[in-house]
Amino acid sequence: MAKKKKKVWIPLVILLFILYVFLAAQPIQLETVLKSRWITQVDGADTGKNAQGTLTPFMLENRFGYVDSAGNFSFNKTKEGYISLSDFRWAEYDHTPEKVDIKSPLNELQFSISAPRGYPFFMDNRNFILGKEQNSISSIDDNGKVKWTYDFDAPITCIDANANLLFAGLLNGTVVLLDNEGKEIFSFDALGSRILIIYACKISDDGNRLAIISGLDEQRFLLFEQHGDSYRVTYHEYIGEGFRRPILLSFIDQNRRVVFERMDGVGIFDTQTRQSTVVPLDGSVYAMDTKGIDDLFFVITSLPNQKKNLVMIRYPGIITGKAPFKAESAFLNREDSALIVGGGNTLISFELEKR
């Protein structure tokens, strides 16, 4: 057991050393450097005693929980079933749950949902149930009661909720936007590809923009912007034959940019300049920074034999550096000036400083 833990620590300590030498010795644009804050293991760590302030959800290997800015866990436990995890709420449940307990990041029971007829998820500080047939969504209040239910015309392939809106992509290539009362306010059929499927959908923080990845052979990135009471396509781009799986897509840099996976790397679209940049990457994208502030964007890529790379990108799309490590699973989170990187059973935190 001791030898196994040592093997987990060594690759991440090497990652810590590489990041310190590379970034501290050579400041990147805006004189931003990464400063080591803490390193801890999630396996067997003490929980719930000192955690305070902002709590970050994490999932690594067979463990999940929440960690604060000092590396203390509010709780940290082994997965026993399916997990739905968000910044503000979480739940663990089995394949056919008769009741689901909804808990806070401090592991305190908030409420329970009886006979949920589906699976819980949490977005935009709201609670939802995805129907068992994956073709309906119910909004749940903080007492566990159903507020509304919307039935879709096809199975749901992606979901996002933001700005009191809910955005769903369907197997038939349609996207549907609902308001906070569950009423449809916009829909669109994403044509232009041989196979019509929605692989990713996102809403900007202000609700003024929507982004999707649709279709196969070829796959497309589309951006919608609000015009009056509706939305219209203001940019689209073919991005290759495409992935046959869910795709990472996010609004970043305070909604100025959209980032998404491509078969040849990662795409970065600037909504102000209307410029699209391709950043070639080795391997496939495993995790992405969903904040992308301070002119920096971070990506973890995955290569064969459990090899991973933490890649640092400066806008518009310049790779500043790479830090390799080895782990079966990896984790990446960014909150303000803090970056948390995980691999295996270990989490490392860095502070982004301007000097």
CSV table of C-alpha atoms in Angstrom, one decimal:
chain,number,residue,atom,x,y,z
A,1,MET,CA,0.0,0.0,0.0
A,2,ALA,CA,2.8,2.4,0.9
A,3,LYS,CA,4.5,1.8,-2.5
A,4,LYS,CA,1.3,2.4,-4.3
A,5,LYS,CA,0.7,5.8,-2.6
A,6,LYS,CA,4.3,6.7,-3.4
A,7,LYS,CA,3.8,6.0,-7.1
A,8,VAL,CA,0.7,8.3,-7.0
A,9,TRP,CA,2.6,11.2,-5.4
A,10,ILE,CA,5.8,11.0,-7.6
A,11,PRO,CA,4.2,12.1,-11.0
A,12,LEU,CA,2.4,15.0,-9.4
A,13,VAL,CA,5.3,16.2,-7.4
A,14,ILE,CA,7.2,16.2,-10.8
A,15,LEU,CA,4.3,18.2,-12.3
A,16,LEU,CA,4.6,20.7,-9.4
A,17,PHE,CA,8.3,21.1,-9.9
A,18,ILE,CA,8.0,21.5,-13.7
A,19,LEU,CA,5.3,24.2,-13.3
A,20,TYR,CA,7.3,26.1,-10.7
A,21,VAL,CA,10.5,26.1,-12.8
A,22,PHE,CA,8.8,26.8,-16.1
A,23,LEU,CA,6.4,29.5,-14.9
A,24,ALA,CA,8.2,31.1,-12.1
A,25,ALA,CA,11.4,31.4,-14.0
A,26,GLN,CA,9.8,32.7,-17.2
A,27,PRO,CA,6.8,35.0,-16.6
A,28,ILE,CA,4.2,34.8,-19.3
A,29,GLN,CA,2.2,37.7,-20.8
A,30,LEU,CA,0.8,40.2,-18.3
A,31,GLU,CA,3.6,38.9,-16.0
A,32,THR,CA,1.4,36.2,-14.6
A,33,VAL,CA,3.1,33.3,-12.7
A,34,LEU,CA,1.9,30.2,-11.0
A,35,LYS,CA,2.8,29.9,-7.3
A,36,SER,CA,2.4,26.6,-5.4
A,37,ARG,CA,-0.3,26.8,-2.7
A,38,TRP,CA,-0.8,23.2,-1.4
A,39,ILE,CA,-0.8,19.5,-2.3
A,40,THR,CA,-2.9,16.8,-0.8
A,41,GLN,CA,-4.2,13.3,-1.3
A,42,VAL,CA,-7.9,12.5,-1.5
A,43,ASP,CA,-7.4,8.9,-0.4
A,44,GLY,CA,-7.9,8.7,3.3
A,45,ALA,CA,-7.8,12.4,4.0
A,46,ASP,CA,-9.4,13.9,7.1
A,47,THR,CA,-12.7,15.7,6.2
A,48,GLY,CA,-15.1,18.2,7.6
A,49,LYS,CA,-13.0,19.7,10.4
A,50,ASN,CA,-11.5,22.8,8.9
A,51,ALA,CA,-13.2,23.4,5.6
A,52,GLN,CA,-14.6,26.9,5.1
A,53,GLY,CA,-15.3,29.6,2.6
A,54,THR,CA,-15.7,28.7,-1.1
A,55,LEU,CA,-15.9,24.9,-1.6
A,56,THR,CA,-14.9,23.4,-4.9
A,57,PRO,CA,-16.4,20.0,-6.0
A,58,PHE,CA,-14.0,17.4,-7.3
A,59,MET,CA,-14.2,13.8,-8.6
A,60,LEU,CA,-11.0,11.7,-8.9
A,61,GLU,CA,-10.6,8.0,-9.4
A,62,ASN,CA,-13.4,6.5,-7.2
A,63,ARG,CA,-13.7,9.4,-4.8
A,64,PHE,CA,-15.6,12.7,-4.7
A,65,GLY,CA,-16.2,15.6,-2.4
A,66,TYR,CA,-15.5,19.3,-1.8
A,67,VAL,CA,-12.3,21.1,-1.0
A,68,ASP,CA,-11.7,24.6,0.2
A,69,SER,CA,-9.1,27.2,-0.9
A,70,ALA,CA,-6.7,25.9,1.7
A,71,GLY,CA,-6.9,22.2,0.7
A,72,ASN,CA,-9.3,21.2,3.5
A,73,PHE,CA,-12.1,18.8,2.7
A,74,SER,CA,-15.7,19.4,3.8
A,75,PHE,CA,-16.2,15.8,3.0
A,76,ASN,CA,-14.4,13.3,0.8
A,77,LYS,CA,-15.8,9.8,0.2
A,78,THR,CA,-15.8,6.8,-2.0
A,79,LYS,CA,-18.4,6.6,-4.8
A,80,GLU,CA,-21.0,3.9,-4.2
A,81,GLY,CA,-23.5,4.8,-7.0
A,82,TYR,CA,-24.2,7.4,-9.6
A,83,ILE,CA,-23.1,11.0,-8.7
A,84,SER,CA,-24.5,14.4,-9.6
A,85,LEU,CA,-22.2,17.1,-8.4
A,86,SER,CA,-22.4,20.9,-8.6
A,87,ASP,CA,-20.9,23.9,-6.9
A,88,PHE,CA,-23.9,24.2,-4.6
A,89,ARG,CA,-25.5,20.8,-4.3
A,90,TRP,CA,-24.9,17.0,-4.8
A,91,ALA,CA,-26.7,13.7,-4.8
A,92,GLU,CA,-25.7,10.0,-5.0
A,93,TYR,CA,-28.3,7.5,-6.3
A,94,ASP,CA,-28.7,4.1,-7.9
A,95,HIS,CA,-30.0,3.1,-11.3
A,96,THR,CA,-33.6,3.1,-10.2
A,97,PRO,CA,-33.8,5.4,-7.2
A,98,GLU,CA,-37.0,5.3,-5.1
A,99,LYS,CA,-35.8,8.4,-3.1
A,100,VAL,CA,-32.9,10.8,-3.7
A,101,ASP,CA,-31.3,12.8,-0.8
A,102,ILE,CA,-30.1,16.2,-1.9
A,103,LYS,CA,-27.1,17.4,0.1
A,104,SER,CA,-25.0,20.6,0.5
A,105,PRO,CA,-21.2,20.9,0.0
A,106,LEU,CA,-21.0,20.6,3.8
A,107,ASN,CA,-22.7,17.1,3.4
A,108,GLU,CA,-25.8,18.4,5.1
A,109,LEU,CA,-29.2,17.1,4.0
A,110,GLN,CA,-31.2,19.8,2.2
A,111,PHE,CA,-34.3,17.9,1.1
A,112,SER,CA,-35.3,14.6,-0.5
A,113,ILE,CA,-37.1,13.7,-3.7
A,114,SER,CA,-39.5,10.8,-3.4
A,115,ALA,CA,-40.2,8.6,-6.5
A,116,PRO,CA,-38.1,10.9,-8.8
A,117,ARG,CA,-38.9,8.9,-12.0
A,118,GLY,CA,-35.5,9.9,-13.3
A,119,TYR,CA,-32.1,11.2,-12.3
A,120,PRO,CA,-31.2,14.5,-10.6
A,121,PHE,CA,-28.9,17.1,-11.8
A,122,PHE,CA,-28.1,20.6,-10.6
A,123,MET,CA,-27.4,23.8,-12.7
A,124,ASP,CA,-27.8,27.5,-12.3
A,125,ASN,CA,-28.6,27.1,-8.6
A,126,ARG,CA,-31.7,25.0,-9.6
A,127,ASN,CA,-32.7,21.4,-9.3
A,128,PHE,CA,-33.8,19.2,-12.2
A,129,ILE,CA,-34.8,15.6,-12.9
A,130,LEU,CA,-33.9,14.0,-16.2
A,131,GLY,CA,-36.6,11.5,-17.1
A,132,LYS,CA,-35.8,7.8,-17.2
A,133,GLU,CA,-36.4,7.7,-21.0
A,134,GLN,CA,-34.1,10.8,-21.3
A,135,ASN,CA,-36.8,12.7,-23.2
A,136,SER,CA,-38.1,14.9,-20.4
A,137,ILE,CA,-36.9,17.4,-17.8
A,138,SER,CA,-38.6,18.4,-14.6
A,139,SER,CA,-37.8,21.4,-12.5
A,140,ILE,CA,-37.8,20.7,-8.7
A,141,ASP,CA,-38.2,23.2,-6.0
A,142,ASP,CA,-36.2,23.2,-2.7
A,143,ASN,CA,-38.9,21.1,-1.0
A,144,GLY,CA,-38.5,18.3,-3.5
A,145,LYS,CA,-41.8,19.1,-5.4
A,146,VAL,CA,-42.1,19.2,-9.2
A,147,LYS,CA,-42.6,22.8,-10.5
A,148,TRP,CA,-43.0,21.9,-14.2
A,149,THR,CA,-42.2,19.1,-16.7
A,150,TYR,CA,-41.3,19.5,-20.3
A,151,ASP,CA,-41.5,16.6,-22.8
A,152,PHE,CA,-39.2,16.7,-25.8
A,153,ASP,CA,-39.7,15.2,-29.2
A,154,ALA,CA,-36.5,13.1,-29.1
A,155,PRO,CA,-34.0,11.8,-26.5
A,156,ILE,CA,-31.8,14.5,-24.9
A,157,THR,CA,-28.1,14.5,-25.8
A,158,CYS,CA,-26.9,17.6,-23.9
A,159,ILE,CA,-28.2,20.0,-21.3
A,160,ASP,CA,-27.2,23.4,-19.9
A,161,ALA,CA,-28.9,25.9,-17.6
A,162,ASN,CA,-27.9,29.5,-17.0
A,163,ALA,CA,-29.4,33.0,-16.6
A,164,ASN,CA,-32.8,31.4,-15.6
A,165,LEU,CA,-32.9,29.5,-18.9
A,166,LEU,CA,-32.6,25.8,-19.8
A,167,PHE,CA,-31.0,24.7,-23.1
A,168,ALA,CA,-31.4,21.1,-24.4
A,169,GLY,CA,-29.9,19.4,-27.5
A,170,LEU,CA,-31.7,16.4,-29.0
A,171,LEU,CA,-30.8,13.2,-30.9
A,172,ASN,CA,-32.8,14.5,-33.9
A,173,GLY,CA,-30.6,17.6,-34.3
A,174,THR,CA,-33.0,20.1,-32.7
A,175,VAL,CA,-32.1,22.5,-29.8
A,176,VAL,CA,-34.8,23.8,-27.5
A,177,LEU,CA,-34.6,26.8,-25.1
A,178,LEU,CA,-37.0,27.0,-22.1
A,179,ASP,CA,-37.6,29.9,-19.7
A,180,ASN,CA,-37.7,29.6,-15.9
A,181,GLU,CA,-41.4,28.4,-16.1
A,182,GLY,CA,-40.7,25.6,-18.5
A,183,LYS,CA,-42.1,27.4,-21.5
A,184,GLU,CA,-40.4,27.0,-24.9
A,185,ILE,CA,-39.1,30.4,-26.1
A,186,PHE,CA,-36.8,29.2,-29.0
A,187,SER,CA,-36.0,26.2,-31.1
A,188,PHE,CA,-33.8,25.5,-34.0
A,189,ASP,CA,-33.1,22.5,-36.3
A,190,ALA,CA,-29.3,22.3,-36.9
A,191,LEU,CA,-29.1,21.1,-40.5
A,192,GLY,CA,-26.0,21.0,-42.6
A,193,SER,CA,-24.5,17.7,-41.6
A,194,ARG,CA,-25.0,14.1,-42.8
A,195,ILE,CA,-26.0,12.9,-39.3
A,196,LEU,CA,-28.1,15.4,-37.2
A,197,ILE,CA,-27.2,15.1,-33.5
A,198,ILE,CA,-26.5,17.8,-31.0
A,199,TYR,CA,-23.3,16.9,-29.1
A,200,ALA,CA,-22.9,20.0,-26.9
A,201,CYS,CA,-24.9,23.1,-25.9
A,202,LYS,CA,-24.1,26.1,-23.7
A,203,ILE,CA,-25.7,29.3,-22.6
A,204,SER,CA,-23.7,32.5,-21.8
A,205,ASP,CA,-23.8,33.8,-18.3
A,206,ASP,CA,-26.1,36.7,-19.4
A,207,GLY,CA,-28.3,34.5,-21.6
A,208,ASN,CA,-27.6,36.7,-24.7
A,209,ARG,CA,-25.7,34.0,-26.5
A,210,LEU,CA,-26.1,30.3,-27.2
A,211,ALA,CA,-23.5,27.9,-28.6
A,212,ILE,CA,-23.8,24.3,-29.9
A,213,ILE,CA,-21.8,21.6,-31.6
A,214,SER,CA,-23.9,19.7,-34.0
A,215,GLY,CA,-23.9,16.8,-36.5
A,216,LEU,CA,-21.4,14.4,-37.9
A,217,ASP,CA,-19.6,14.3,-41.3
A,218,GLU,CA,-19.1,17.2,-40.9
A,219,GLN,CA,-19.5,18.6,-37.4
A,220,ARG,CA,-20.3,22.2,-36.9
A,221,PHE,CA,-19.9,24.9,-34.3
A,222,LEU,CA,-22.7,27.4,-34.2
A,223,LEU,CA,-23.1,30.6,-32.2
A,224,PHE,CA,-26.6,32.2,-31.7
A,225,GLU,CA,-27.1,35.8,-30.4
A,226,GLN,CA,-30.3,37.3,-29.1
A,227,HIS,CA,-32.2,39.6,-31.4
A,228,GLY,CA,-35.4,40.9,-29.9
A,229,ASP,CA,-37.4,38.0,-28.4
A,230,SER,CA,-35.5,35.3,-30.3
A,231,TYR,CA,-32.0,34.2,-31.3
A,232,ARG,CA,-30.4,33.9,-34.7
A,233,VAL,CA,-27.2,32.2,-36.0
A,234,THR,CA,-24.4,34.9,-36.2
A,235,TYR,CA,-21.5,32.5,-36.8
A,236,HIS,CA,-21.0,28.9,-37.9
A,237,GLU,CA,-17.9,26.9,-38.7
A,238,TYR,CA,-17.3,23.3,-40.0
A,239,ILE,CA,-14.8,21.7,-37.6
A,240,GLY,CA,-14.1,18.3,-39.2
A,241,GLU,CA,-15.7,14.9,-39.4
A,242,GLY,CA,-16.4,15.0,-35.7
A,243,PHE,CA,-16.6,13.1,-32.5
A,244,ARG,CA,-19.3,10.4,-31.8
A,245,ARG,CA,-19.5,11.3,-28.1
A,246,PRO,CA,-20.4,14.3,-25.9
A,247,ILE,CA,-18.0,17.3,-26.6
A,248,LEU,CA,-16.6,19.9,-24.2
A,249,LEU,CA,-17.9,23.4,-24.9
A,250,SER,CA,-17.8,26.5,-22.8
A,251,PHE,CA,-18.2,30.3,-22.7
A,252,ILE,CA,-15.1,31.7,-21.0
A,253,ASP,CA,-13.3,35.0,-20.4
A,254,GLN,CA,-16.4,36.7,-19.1
A,255,ASN,CA,-18.4,35.4,-22.1
A,256,ARG,CA,-16.1,37.1,-24.6
A,257,ARG,CA,-14.8,33.7,-26.0
A,258,VAL,CA,-16.2,30.3,-26.7
A,259,VAL,CA,-13.9,27.2,-26.5
A,260,PHE,CA,-14.6,23.7,-27.8
A,261,GLU,CA,-13.0,20.4,-28.6
A,262,ARG,CA,-11.9,19.7,-32.1
A,263,MET,CA,-10.4,16.5,-33.5
A,264,ASP,CA,-7.2,18.5,-34.2
A,265,GLY,CA,-7.1,20.3,-30.8
A,266,VAL,CA,-9.2,23.0,-29.3
A,267,GLY,CA,-11.1,25.9,-31.0
A,268,ILE,CA,-11.2,29.4,-29.5
A,269,PHE,CA,-13.8,31.8,-30.9
A,270,ASP,CA,-13.7,35.5,-30.0
A,271,THR,CA,-17.2,37.0,-30.0
A,272,GLN,CA,-15.9,40.5,-30.3
A,273,THR,CA,-13.4,40.2,-33.2
A,274,ARG,CA,-15.3,37.3,-34.8
A,275,GLN,CA,-12.0,35.4,-35.2
A,276,SER,CA,-11.8,31.6,-34.7
A,277,THR,CA,-8.4,30.1,-33.7
A,278,VAL,CA,-7.4,26.5,-33.8
A,279,VAL,CA,-4.8,25.4,-31.1
A,280,PRO,CA,-3.3,22.1,-32.2
A,281,LEU,CA,-2.8,19.7,-29.3
A,282,ASP,CA,-1.3,16.2,-28.8
A,283,GLY,CA,-3.8,13.7,-27.7
A,284,SER,CA,-7.5,14.3,-26.9
A,285,VAL,CA,-8.9,17.0,-24.6
A,286,TYR,CA,-9.7,15.6,-21.2
A,287,ALA,CA,-10.7,18.7,-19.2
A,288,MET,CA,-10.9,22.4,-19.8
A,289,ASP,CA,-10.7,25.6,-17.8
A,290,THR,CA,-14.3,27.0,-17.8
A,291,LYS,CA,-13.2,30.5,-16.6
A,292,GLY,CA,-10.4,31.5,-19.0
A,293,ILE,CA,-9.8,34.9,-17.4
A,294,ASP,CA,-6.6,37.0,-17.2
A,295,ASP,CA,-5.6,36.2,-20.8
A,296,LEU,CA,-4.9,32.5,-19.9
A,297,PHE,CA,-6.7,29.3,-20.7
A,298,PHE,CA,-5.8,25.8,-19.3
A,299,VAL,CA,-6.5,22.4,-20.8
A,300,ILE,CA,-5.6,18.9,-19.7
A,301,THR,CA,-5.0,16.5,-22.7
A,302,SER,CA,-4.9,12.7,-22.5
A,303,LEU,CA,-2.5,10.4,-24.4
A,304,PRO,CA,-2.0,6.6,-24.4
A,305,ASN,CA,-0.6,4.8,-21.4
A,306,GLN,CA,-2.4,7.2,-18.9
A,307,LYS,CA,-0.2,10.1,-19.9
A,308,LYS,CA,-1.6,13.6,-19.4
A,309,ASN,CA,-0.5,17.1,-20.2
A,310,LEU,CA,-1.5,20.3,-18.5
A,311,VAL,CA,-1.4,22.8,-21.3
A,312,MET,CA,-1.2,26.6,-20.8
A,313,ILE,CA,-2.6,28.8,-23.6
A,314,ARG,CA,-2.4,32.6,-24.0
A,315,TYR,CA,-5.0,34.3,-26.2
A,316,PRO,CA,-5.6,34.3,-29.1
A,317,GLY,CA,-4.1,30.8,-29.1
A,318,ILE,CA,-0.4,30.5,-28.2
A,319,ILE,CA,0.7,27.5,-26.2
A,320,THR,CA,2.8,28.9,-23.4
A,321,GLY,CA,3.9,25.6,-21.9
A,322,LYS,CA,3.1,22.0,-21.1
A,323,ALA,CA,3.5,20.0,-17.9
A,324,PRO,CA,3.3,16.2,-18.3
A,325,PHE,CA,2.1,13.9,-15.6
A,326,LYS,CA,0.7,10.3,-15.5
A,327,ALA,CA,-2.7,9.3,-14.0
A,328,GLU,CA,-5.7,7.3,-15.0
A,329,SER,CA,-8.0,10.2,-14.2
A,330,ALA,CA,-7.5,13.9,-13.9
A,331,PHE,CA,-9.2,17.0,-12.6
A,332,LEU,CA,-9.0,20.7,-13.5
A,333,ASN,CA,-10.8,23.7,-11.8
A,334,ARG,CA,-10.2,27.4,-11.8
A,335,GLU,CA,-11.7,29.9,-9.4
A,336,ASP,CA,-10.6,33.5,-9.6
A,337,SER,CA,-6.8,33.4,-9.2
A,338,ALA,CA,-6.7,29.7,-8.0
A,339,LEU,CA,-6.0,26.7,-10.2
A,340,ILE,CA,-6.5,23.2,-8.9
A,341,VAL,CA,-5.1,20.2,-10.8
A,342,GLY,CA,-5.7,16.6,-9.9
A,343,GLY,CA,-4.3,13.3,-11.0
A,344,GLY,CA,-4.7,9.8,-9.5
A,345,ASN,CA,-5.4,10.4,-5.8
A,346,THR,CA,-3.7,13.8,-5.5
A,347,LEU,CA,-4.8,17.4,-5.8
A,348,ILE,CA,-2.4,20.3,-6.3
A,349,SER,CA,-3.4,24.0,-6.0
A,350,PHE,CA,-1.6,27.0,-7.6
A,351,GLU,CA,-2.1,30.7,-7.3
A,352,LEU,CA,-2.0,32.8,-10.4
A,353,GLU,CA,-0.1,35.9,-9.5
A,354,LYS,CA,0.7,39.1,-11.5
A,355,ARG,CA,4.3,40.4,-10.9
